[in-house]
């Protein structure tokens, strides 16, 4: 630490410390500081005496009779200060005399009692100065005790500003010392940084407070009888500078101490919540109460207040998101939620918004209220309802980062799944009770078909399949490629005399561009095209399948569905288009835009093969012979708390893919 101008050498430090011989007595300095605050605030109205909730407004009825030894110590200090002024004693000697007088007290008690003694002397002086012109008793006392006060009353203002600055600085440092000495040892020890650094200088800070009290007392005496010299005026200014510097140092240490204490309290609450949620409970109420802490009320689907007990012994889904949860996600979840009644399922959803409290403003409040208004399930009553330790658990244990998750609690409060949204998107309410075991059993019985992917989005698929048509789903955002591809593909279908239906499924995270292209496709009658909600659901479903599979340890090497999903997501992450062809017999073939377009445009080379083998087998054989002149594809996935695998194989060539980090804005 740099050598501050208020620090002493080792010899002086040792001399001050040698006067500190505490005898174990505990003095509650808070009531003394309360009264001292009231005295000084009457004299200096703008004095700052708030102290992190420890010092509150007083009604002047504080009882000091129970403060052990306070009155006796106050009287002795007052006498020492008065004697020093009357005999013109050395300020340092007086300061050390007060140190010796208070040797058995704590550092906090030393500064508070000394400041209180000063307040007594200053208060007496100020009362007489204020009342001597209107109160005969005060005037008589002034004539006896302060004979020059009337003569010099007009000169008080010229010295009062300098005095006020020093007194304010003294009070600030006193508060810091008291707060430091009262920090809970349960959460921070004397040997621990930053507390140890602060405490290493507390004796120096105490010296300068007592020395400043001596200087201020001398200044007050000078105001009523002894002209203040230039050197004494400079001394006050120098002291104010020193004490202010000490305050800055201690205040910075104190902030770090409180941050460390808050960190340990947070960890303690985190471990408590972890034990609670991982310990079998009679019902889910204990877990829910721990999530909301002191907040016991929620807003029900009708936006009326509801006590948290209404969720007791019910299946509960904790919908966790920030304020950027999309309206599409809310609408799709709402469809599943509303269907639960007709399915005879008894579960509820609570929205838990994860927000930054430090940056909260009116804009966030408006966004929060808007989201509340469109949700048809339970929500928190205000944005700070969730305990910070629970937010820490949500991030670290349940892996929440940005993408919404839904944690499933059974009626006993046991976590059935750290994220049920994936299975809700894929299977809806048939996946109830949305447990990891139910999810795994579904995947064991689920073959890879296009119906799994688009069955809930394309209602015409069963009809097209029954008509033995070839169905082509394609995507991308290059209009030139779309026109060329659809035209060439329809030409191939006409040449082979087969029925074909083409559906444009857009691109992930490109709403405005997709909307524009969809309009052009419909205007030119190139193919069918999905609306916004279906486009969003399709790509979200693909990601949900990937995350769901990954949660159960499936990789592209050992799982067919994972291979197909990653291939589709990889196509979408590229700059070009892509296409998937499908028939009711289960035949399927897919390719990226460049390969499939060049293959369609060179149909004359494989027309004969297509008439012999059939369209899809011939197309597959032809595509296998097309060699890419560049890397196969890339795969862009939203981060979700490390839930996606670090090692991914290319879905086309099988080689390991390079892992990069991409930060993208949510703007379209």
XYZ file of C-alpha atoms in Angstrom:
668
model
C 0.000 0.000 0.000
C 1.332 3.455 -0.893
C 2.571 5.695 1.952
C -0.331 8.028 2.726
C 0.418 11.416 4.257
C -1.562 10.498 7.371
C 0.469 7.388 8.173
C 3.060 7.176 10.956
C 6.419 5.483 11.203
C 6.799 2.209 13.090
C 7.856 3.891 16.342
C 4.781 6.105 16.473
C 2.505 3.223 15.508
C 3.916 1.134 18.323
C 3.483 3.986 20.772
C -0.214 4.313 19.930
C -0.787 0.558 20.014
C 0.930 0.289 23.401
C -1.868 2.391 24.939
C -4.461 -0.158 23.806
C -5.004 -2.614 26.671
C -8.631 -3.787 26.379
C -10.036 -5.508 29.452
C -12.819 -7.325 27.621
C -15.592 -4.915 28.475
C -18.197 -4.446 25.756
C -19.608 -0.947 25.356
C -22.611 -0.464 23.108
C -21.531 2.714 21.334
C -24.652 2.974 19.181
C -26.799 4.942 21.688
C -23.852 7.243 22.452
C -23.377 7.900 18.745
C -27.116 8.494 18.370
C -27.095 11.290 20.938
C -23.820 12.689 19.594
C -25.390 12.763 16.158
C -28.352 14.740 17.433
C -26.147 17.310 19.145
C -23.916 17.856 16.107
C -26.802 17.815 13.606
C -28.419 20.734 15.477
C -25.181 22.701 15.113
C -24.246 21.505 11.606
C -27.520 20.745 9.784
C -25.932 19.113 6.723
C -23.836 16.647 8.692
C -23.897 13.107 7.294
C -24.691 10.548 9.956
C -26.415 7.644 8.177
C -24.610 4.381 8.841
C -25.854 1.402 6.824
C -28.914 1.033 8.993
C -26.966 0.984 12.277
C -27.633 4.654 13.068
C -31.236 5.763 12.673
C -33.164 8.903 13.523
C -33.554 9.386 17.267
C -36.363 10.990 19.215
C -33.905 12.336 21.838
C -35.088 9.710 24.350
C -32.055 7.436 24.068
C -31.139 6.058 27.489
C -27.392 6.053 28.231
C -27.690 4.837 31.814
C -27.083 1.262 30.725
C -23.940 2.090 28.743
C -21.154 0.738 30.921
C -18.790 3.497 32.051
C -19.847 5.906 29.314
C -20.730 8.836 31.577
C -17.577 8.542 33.633
C -15.367 8.386 30.543
C -17.210 11.300 28.941
C -16.697 13.449 32.044
C -12.963 12.680 32.183
C -12.451 13.505 28.500
C -14.425 16.752 28.828
C -12.238 17.759 31.778
C -9.045 16.885 29.895
C -10.123 18.968 26.902
C -11.109 21.917 29.109
C -7.830 21.777 31.042
C -5.847 21.631 27.805
C -7.559 24.773 26.532
C -7.185 26.651 29.818
C -3.499 25.889 30.207
C -2.659 25.980 26.496
C -1.295 22.428 26.569
C 0.369 20.482 23.780
C -2.186 18.935 21.411
C -0.217 15.709 20.950
C 0.231 15.297 24.686
C -3.503 15.793 25.214
C -4.263 13.260 22.469
C -2.006 10.643 24.083
C -3.492 11.431 27.515
C -6.956 10.609 26.143
C -5.559 7.395 24.604
C -4.229 6.357 28.030
C -7.504 7.359 29.657
C -9.409 5.068 27.245
C -6.855 2.229 27.162
C -9.350 -0.431 28.258
C -11.933 0.459 25.597
C -12.242 -0.822 22.025
C -11.110 1.359 19.116
C -14.723 2.093 18.259
C -15.524 3.137 21.828
C -12.442 5.386 21.968
C -13.526 7.482 18.967
C -17.226 7.579 19.877
C -16.639 8.624 23.491
C -14.109 11.269 22.455
C -16.453 12.617 19.783
C -19.277 12.609 22.345
C -17.165 14.622 24.809
C -16.484 17.144 22.065
C -20.224 17.297 21.323
C -20.869 18.107 25.005
C -18.388 21.002 25.009
C -19.418 22.260 21.591
C -23.102 21.896 22.455
C -22.743 23.934 25.655
C -20.881 26.656 23.782
C -23.444 26.722 20.992
C -26.432 26.847 23.319
C -25.049 29.877 25.124
C -24.058 31.518 21.827
C -27.583 31.068 20.460
C -29.571 31.985 23.577
C -27.511 34.777 25.147
C -29.331 37.495 23.202
C -32.813 36.294 24.089
C -32.512 34.407 27.381
C -31.411 36.241 30.538
C -30.016 33.102 32.155
C -27.949 32.306 29.054
C -26.738 35.902 28.916
C -25.631 35.752 32.559
C -23.814 32.438 31.983
C -22.173 33.907 28.879
C -20.920 36.890 30.901
C -19.381 34.522 33.472
C -18.148 31.689 31.253
C -17.717 33.269 27.815
C -17.313 37.023 28.455
C -16.227 37.800 24.875
C -18.959 35.806 23.116
C -21.178 38.841 22.475
C -18.273 40.840 21.124
C -17.078 38.081 18.830
C -20.475 36.604 17.862
C -20.282 38.107 14.356
C -16.847 36.571 13.757
C -18.103 33.005 14.308
C -19.283 32.623 10.712
C -15.835 33.283 9.253
C -14.381 30.257 11.052
C -17.417 27.995 11.062
C -17.031 26.588 7.515
C -13.533 25.241 8.162
C -14.675 23.821 11.478
C -17.725 22.207 9.861
C -15.636 20.445 7.194
C -13.371 18.917 9.791
C -16.257 17.857 12.043
C -18.015 16.216 9.072
C -14.844 14.307 8.213
C -14.430 13.257 11.874
C -17.976 11.910 11.969
C -17.453 10.002 8.698
C -14.305 8.302 9.965
C -15.918 7.551 13.347
C -18.783 5.789 11.577
C -16.304 3.745 9.536
C -14.348 2.712 12.624
C -17.534 1.668 14.444
C -18.779 -0.281 11.447
C -15.430 -2.025 11.030
C -15.302 -3.045 14.684
C -18.876 -4.346 14.508
C -18.478 -6.475 11.363
C -19.744 -10.013 12.078
C -16.812 -12.321 12.795
C -18.963 -15.190 11.518
C -18.468 -13.931 7.971
C -15.120 -12.103 8.091
C -12.090 -12.526 10.354
C -9.387 -10.096 11.461
C -6.790 -12.031 9.431
C -8.786 -11.861 6.222
C -8.441 -9.307 3.445
C -9.708 -6.629 3.052
C -10.609 -6.491 6.758
C -7.015 -6.993 7.901
C -5.819 -3.994 5.855
C -8.490 -1.747 7.336
C -7.839 -2.892 10.890
C -4.087 -2.384 10.420
C -4.740 1.356 10.139
C -7.575 1.709 12.628
C -5.239 2.882 15.428
C -3.863 5.606 13.124
C -7.388 6.689 12.206
C -8.299 6.778 15.904
C -5.307 9.003 16.658
C -6.314 11.544 14.009
C -9.913 11.630 15.246
C -8.843 12.331 18.833
C -6.227 14.816 17.633
C -8.908 16.549 15.530
C -11.214 16.769 18.550
C -8.399 18.477 20.454
C -7.835 20.904 17.558
C -11.554 21.660 17.211
C -11.866 22.305 20.947
C -8.949 24.712 20.756
C -10.642 26.401 17.751
C -13.894 26.917 19.679
C -11.974 28.407 22.567
C -10.224 30.692 20.100
C -13.540 31.895 18.742
C -14.501 33.387 22.104
C -11.331 34.734 23.525
C -8.126 33.899 21.789
C -7.457 35.159 18.231
C -6.831 32.297 15.837
C -3.379 32.341 14.323
C -2.588 31.555 10.703
C -0.788 28.376 11.763
C -3.842 27.165 13.703
C -6.111 27.872 10.740
C -3.713 25.943 8.514
C -3.715 23.109 11.055
C -7.508 22.756 10.758
C -7.298 22.649 6.982
C -4.494 20.100 7.088
C -6.399 17.946 9.567
C -9.543 18.070 7.437
C -7.492 16.877 4.449
C -5.890 14.049 6.453
C -9.150 12.885 8.004
C -10.950 12.995 4.641
C -8.176 10.851 3.118
C -8.508 8.388 5.984
C -12.248 8.250 5.379
C -11.750 7.467 1.687
C -9.343 4.675 2.566
C -11.509 3.129 5.288
C -14.672 3.536 3.233
C -13.137 1.682 0.294
C -12.003 -1.109 2.643
C -15.429 -1.179 4.259
C -17.155 -1.564 0.896
C -14.894 -4.496 0.096
C -15.619 -5.996 3.516
C -19.375 -5.730 2.987
C -18.970 -7.250 -0.478
C -17.044 -10.178 1.055
C -19.664 -10.590 3.783
C -22.490 -10.490 1.225
C -20.613 -13.080 -0.812
C -20.316 -15.404 2.181
C -23.955 -14.854 3.173
C -24.940 -15.625 -0.410
C -22.899 -18.827 -0.356
C -24.417 -19.797 2.998
C -27.938 -19.248 1.623
C -26.950 -21.081 -1.564
C -25.815 -24.148 0.394
C -28.991 -24.000 2.487
C -31.184 -23.952 -0.622
C -29.095 -26.722 -2.184
C -29.615 -28.908 0.887
C -33.327 -28.103 0.943
C -33.982 -28.947 -2.690
C -31.819 -32.067 -2.595
C -33.365 -33.400 0.627
C -36.661 -35.347 0.446
C -39.550 -33.165 1.649
C -43.106 -33.864 2.791
C -44.393 -31.468 0.118
C -43.084 -28.771 -2.221
C -43.906 -25.831 0.068
C -40.491 -25.678 1.756
C -38.747 -25.483 -1.627
C -41.119 -22.783 -2.899
C -40.741 -20.758 0.306
C -36.963 -20.890 -0.069
C -37.221 -19.666 -3.657
C -39.217 -16.592 -2.693
C -37.836 -15.933 0.800
C -39.957 -13.328 2.575
C -42.236 -12.939 -0.455
C -45.245 -15.192 0.151
C -47.613 -13.886 -2.528
C -47.773 -14.553 -6.255
C -50.038 -13.276 -9.005
C -52.419 -15.944 -10.250
C -53.487 -16.302 -13.922
C -56.219 -13.693 -13.288
C -53.538 -11.244 -12.002
C -54.955 -11.374 -8.468
C -52.710 -11.981 -5.457
C -52.490 -15.590 -4.361
C -50.709 -17.094 -1.376
C -47.972 -19.541 -2.250
C -49.877 -22.320 -0.439
C -52.166 -22.729 -3.469
C -49.299 -24.634 -5.155
C -48.794 -27.036 -2.285
C -48.559 -30.695 -3.366
C -48.966 -29.884 -7.048
C -46.654 -30.515 -9.952
C -44.989 -27.158 -10.585
C -42.966 -25.994 -13.556
C -40.568 -23.145 -12.803
C -40.394 -21.160 -16.046
C -37.048 -19.372 -15.818
C -36.087 -16.639 -18.267
C -34.869 -13.077 -18.553
C -37.008 -10.268 -19.979
C -36.090 -11.265 -23.545
C -38.290 -14.358 -23.585
C -40.013 -14.290 -26.959
C -43.740 -14.056 -27.503
C -43.511 -17.195 -29.673
C -42.181 -19.153 -26.708
C -44.988 -17.815 -24.532
C -47.663 -18.639 -27.145
C -46.435 -22.207 -27.729
C -46.146 -22.861 -24.001
C -49.593 -21.375 -23.498
C -51.060 -23.866 -25.991
C -49.539 -26.765 -24.061
C -50.583 -25.255 -20.716
C -54.213 -24.761 -21.764
C -54.446 -28.318 -23.109
C -53.562 -29.766 -19.712
C -57.166 -29.437 -18.495
C -58.611 -31.527 -21.313
C -55.891 -34.109 -20.647
C -56.771 -34.261 -16.947
C -53.303 -33.113 -15.874
C -52.796 -31.167 -12.662
C -49.733 -28.970 -12.954
C -49.051 -25.253 -12.666
C -46.410 -22.918 -14.096
C -44.665 -20.050 -12.266
C -42.627 -17.504 -14.161
C -39.340 -16.671 -12.431
C -37.686 -13.706 -14.189
C -33.919 -13.491 -13.745
C -32.956 -9.817 -13.928
C -30.074 -7.541 -12.964
C -31.336 -5.567 -9.982
C -28.515 -3.019 -10.203
C -29.541 -1.769 -13.665
C -33.317 -1.917 -13.173
C -35.170 1.080 -14.611
C -38.624 2.154 -15.806
C -38.037 0.579 -19.204
C -37.369 -2.828 -17.648
C -40.373 -2.407 -15.360
C -42.618 -1.746 -18.346
C -41.243 -4.800 -20.151
C -41.706 -6.909 -17.015
C -45.330 -5.770 -16.628
C -46.068 -6.436 -20.315
C -44.758 -10.002 -20.061
C -46.794 -10.549 -16.905
C -49.952 -9.402 -18.689
C -49.625 -11.912 -21.554
C -48.798 -14.942 -19.411
C -51.731 -17.154 -18.479
C -50.001 -18.791 -15.497
C -48.634 -17.741 -12.103
C -45.998 -14.993 -12.013
C -43.990 -13.278 -9.297
C -45.540 -10.081 -7.955
C -42.376 -8.024 -8.495
C -38.960 -8.444 -10.118
C -36.978 -8.864 -6.861
C -39.146 -11.661 -5.477
C -36.559 -14.390 -6.107
C -33.819 -14.836 -3.525
C -30.273 -14.054 -4.817
C -28.997 -17.424 -3.580
C -31.699 -19.151 -5.619
C -30.660 -17.181 -8.712
C -27.093 -18.363 -8.119
C -28.365 -21.962 -7.879
C -30.444 -21.541 -11.042
C -27.382 -20.400 -12.963
C -24.832 -22.834 -11.550
C -26.851 -25.997 -10.970
C -29.634 -25.751 -13.543
C -27.442 -24.132 -16.176
C -29.575 -21.100 -16.991
C -27.750 -18.520 -19.125
C -30.032 -16.884 -21.661
C -32.290 -19.492 -23.220
C -35.474 -20.092 -21.151
C -35.729 -23.312 -19.171
C -38.540 -24.975 -17.204
C -37.531 -26.899 -14.078
C -40.044 -29.555 -13.031
C -40.896 -30.062 -9.347
C -43.086 -32.943 -8.259
C -45.634 -32.496 -5.399
C -42.862 -33.278 -2.875
C -40.561 -30.607 -4.307
C -38.185 -33.058 -5.998
C -36.609 -31.909 -9.263
C -37.796 -34.250 -12.018
C -36.042 -32.428 -14.860
C -33.694 -29.420 -15.011
C -35.379 -28.373 -18.262
C -38.755 -29.700 -19.355
C -39.214 -27.208 -22.207
C -37.450 -29.486 -24.663
C -39.865 -32.360 -24.145
C -42.853 -29.983 -24.008
C -41.949 -28.631 -27.469
C -41.405 -32.144 -28.871
C -44.214 -34.183 -27.277
C -46.486 -31.683 -25.526
C -48.523 -32.899 -22.546
C -47.967 -36.527 -23.431
C -44.557 -36.132 -21.758
C -46.136 -35.316 -18.356
C -44.878 -35.397 -15.578
C -41.977 -34.020 -17.630
C -39.335 -36.088 -15.898
C -35.917 -37.023 -17.247
C -36.949 -40.682 -17.054
C -40.045 -40.031 -19.173
C -37.946 -38.095 -21.688
C -35.455 -40.938 -22.009
C -38.214 -43.514 -22.457
C -39.718 -41.445 -25.280
C -36.402 -41.312 -27.131
C -35.899 -45.059 -26.801
C -39.202 -45.618 -28.590
C -38.923 -42.749 -31.096
C -37.656 -43.483 -34.637
C -36.323 -40.698 -36.849
C -39.055 -39.625 -39.260
C -39.924 -36.324 -40.851
C -43.280 -36.564 -39.109
C -41.424 -36.224 -35.759
C -39.949 -32.975 -37.008
C -42.830 -31.315 -38.869
C -45.910 -33.266 -37.828
C -47.062 -30.550 -35.405
C -46.303 -27.745 -37.870
C -47.461 -28.967 -41.289
C -51.084 -30.211 -41.138
C -51.091 -31.256 -44.825
C -48.279 -33.789 -44.446
C -50.528 -36.855 -43.828
C -52.630 -35.984 -46.899
C -49.593 -35.568 -49.141
C -48.110 -38.822 -47.885
C -51.379 -40.676 -48.501
C -51.350 -39.286 -52.058
C -47.849 -40.754 -52.490
C -46.360 -37.382 -53.260
C -42.757 -36.391 -52.735
C -42.565 -33.688 -50.077
C -39.714 -31.192 -50.121
C -38.943 -28.887 -47.202
C -36.334 -26.258 -47.947
C -34.814 -23.128 -46.354
C -32.440 -20.230 -46.851
C -32.644 -16.500 -47.463
C -31.224 -16.088 -50.987
C -34.140 -15.380 -53.266
C -32.149 -16.103 -56.438
C -31.328 -19.610 -55.200
C -34.942 -20.204 -54.104
C -36.313 -19.328 -57.542
C -33.714 -21.433 -59.331
C -34.160 -24.395 -56.993
C -37.970 -24.502 -57.001
C -38.104 -24.087 -60.790
C -35.518 -26.812 -61.420
C -37.118 -29.220 -58.913
C -40.586 -28.801 -60.407
C -39.062 -29.457 -63.821
C -37.562 -32.719 -62.575
C -40.918 -33.769 -61.056
C -42.723 -33.030 -64.327
C -40.162 -35.019 -66.302
C -40.607 -37.994 -63.988
C -44.394 -37.483 -63.806
C -44.430 -37.542 -60.003
C -46.421 -35.389 -57.613
C -44.373 -33.009 -55.461
C -45.199 -30.507 -52.720
C -42.601 -27.922 -51.702
C -42.655 -26.013 -48.400
C -40.421 -23.075 -47.490
C -39.466 -23.233 -43.792
C -37.358 -20.068 -43.590
C -34.234 -19.563 -41.512
C -33.535 -19.344 -37.797
C -33.154 -15.850 -36.305
C -33.923 -13.976 -39.540
C -37.547 -12.978 -39.028
C -37.710 -9.877 -41.226
C -35.803 -11.387 -44.133
C -37.872 -14.574 -43.969
C -41.093 -12.554 -43.876
C -40.054 -10.665 -47.015
C -39.049 -13.839 -48.856
C -42.268 -15.608 -47.813
C -44.246 -12.781 -49.390
C -42.294 -13.116 -52.655
C -42.700 -16.911 -52.720
C -46.459 -16.607 -52.342
C -46.651 -13.765 -54.854
C -44.739 -15.784 -57.492
C -46.484 -19.044 -56.468
C -43.169 -20.861 -56.127
C -44.247 -23.143 -53.250
C -45.996 -23.302 -49.907
C -44.478 -21.133 -47.142
C -44.931 -21.208 -43.378
C -46.004 -18.231 -41.287
C -43.777 -16.711 -38.573
C -44.928 -18.865 -35.646
C -44.426 -22.130 -37.538
C -40.968 -21.070 -38.725
C -39.955 -20.232 -35.156
C -41.383 -23.482 -33.783
C -39.641 -25.627 -36.414
C -36.167 -24.289 -35.629
C -36.799 -24.220 -31.908
C -37.939 -27.843 -32.126
C -34.688 -28.834 -33.810
C -32.647 -27.165 -31.073
C -34.862 -28.753 -28.406
C -34.202 -32.176 -29.872
C -30.466 -31.560 -29.801
C -30.465 -30.334 -26.197
C -32.790 -33.126 -25.116
C -30.570 -35.760 -26.695
C -27.412 -34.185 -25.265
C -28.871 -34.224 -21.728
C -29.120 -37.988 -22.059
C -25.565 -38.434 -23.283
C -26.353 -38.925 -26.953
C -23.777 -37.770 -29.486
C -23.640 -37.563 -33.252
C -21.474 -40.696 -33.320
C -23.999 -42.909 -31.536
C -27.399 -41.469 -32.347
C -29.182 -41.226 -35.724
C -31.614 -38.513 -34.635
C -28.733 -36.382 -33.349
C -26.983 -36.790 -36.698
C -30.053 -35.656 -38.611
C -30.759 -32.714 -36.284
C -27.194 -31.446 -36.432
C -27.201 -31.748 -40.199
C -30.339 -29.600 -40.448
C -28.969 -27.011 -38.007
C -25.682 -27.035 -39.865
C -27.439 -26.322 -43.150
C -29.250 -23.385 -41.589
C -26.014 -21.974 -40.151
C -24.488 -21.804 -43.630
C -24.981 -18.900 -46.003
C -26.717 -21.004 -48.636
C -30.010 -22.872 -48.780
C -30.761 -26.541 -48.234
C -33.466 -29.117 -48.978
C -34.931 -32.354 -47.585
C -36.974 -34.726 -49.770
C -39.333 -37.229 -48.156
C -41.883 -39.866 -49.130
C -44.445 -41.783 -47.123
C -42.418 -44.991 -47.442
C -39.833 -43.415 -45.175
C -37.325 -42.595 -47.883
C -35.442 -39.386 -47.196
C -32.544 -37.497 -48.712
C -31.095 -34.093 -47.891
C -28.362 -31.788 -49.154
C -27.065 -28.257 -48.949
C -28.205 -25.651 -51.462
C -25.322 -25.681 -53.894
C -25.227 -29.466 -54.219
C -28.971 -29.949 -54.598
C -29.366 -27.105 -57.093
C -26.483 -28.275 -59.310
C -27.899 -31.798 -59.151
C -31.378 -30.665 -60.200
C -29.992 -28.516 -63.013
C -27.974 -31.483 -64.321
C -31.013 -33.784 -64.249
C -30.303 -34.986 -67.786
C -27.248 -36.838 -66.459
C -29.263 -38.991 -64.039
C -32.754 -38.997 -65.576
C -32.400 -42.553 -66.765
C -31.193 -43.681 -63.337
C -34.176 -41.916 -61.689
C -36.649 -43.741 -63.923
C -34.989 -47.049 -63.031
C -34.427 -46.612 -59.274
C -37.002 -44.029 -58.347
C -36.555 -40.322 -57.658
C -35.151 -40.319 -54.111
C -32.744 -43.301 -54.453
C -31.371 -41.836 -57.688
C -31.085 -38.360 -56.153
C -29.211 -39.781 -53.184
C -26.784 -41.656 -55.431
C -26.203 -38.584 -57.551
C -25.654 -36.329 -54.499
C -23.083 -38.764 -53.104
C -21.016 -38.222 -56.217
C -21.004 -34.440 -55.910
C -17.778 -33.323 -54.220
C -17.657 -30.071 -52.248
C -14.778 -27.765 -53.133
C -14.822 -26.169 -49.662
C -15.623 -27.039 -46.062
C -18.871 -28.986 -45.627
C -20.871 -26.872 -43.223
C -20.876 -24.962 -39.963
C -23.103 -25.274 -36.907
C -24.238 -22.312 -34.781
C -26.051 -23.082 -31.532
C -27.185 -20.731 -28.764
C -25.190 -21.077 -25.549
C -27.082 -22.768 -22.738
C -24.903 -23.138 -19.691
C -22.451 -25.631 -21.161
C -25.175 -28.161 -21.985
C -24.004 -28.660 -25.565
C -21.024 -30.941 -26.337
C -17.590 -29.474 -26.863
C -16.735 -32.057 -29.526
C -18.981 -32.249 -32.587
C -18.462 -34.200 -35.796
C -19.460 -32.792 -39.168
C -22.780 -34.354 -40.117
C -21.725 -34.618 -43.774
C -18.084 -35.743 -43.815
C -17.691 -37.048 -40.250
C -14.570 -35.029 -39.450
C -14.326 -33.147 -36.104
C -15.615 -29.582 -36.351
C -13.567 -26.627 -35.125
C -15.001 -24.965 -32.025
C -15.215 -21.158 -32.128
C -17.107 -18.595 -30.065
C -19.617 -16.332 -31.782
C -21.304 -13.379 -30.061
C -24.354 -12.164 -31.952
C -26.953 -9.471 -31.354
C -30.598 -10.479 -31.043
C -31.561 -7.864 -33.607
C -32.739 -9.388 -36.872
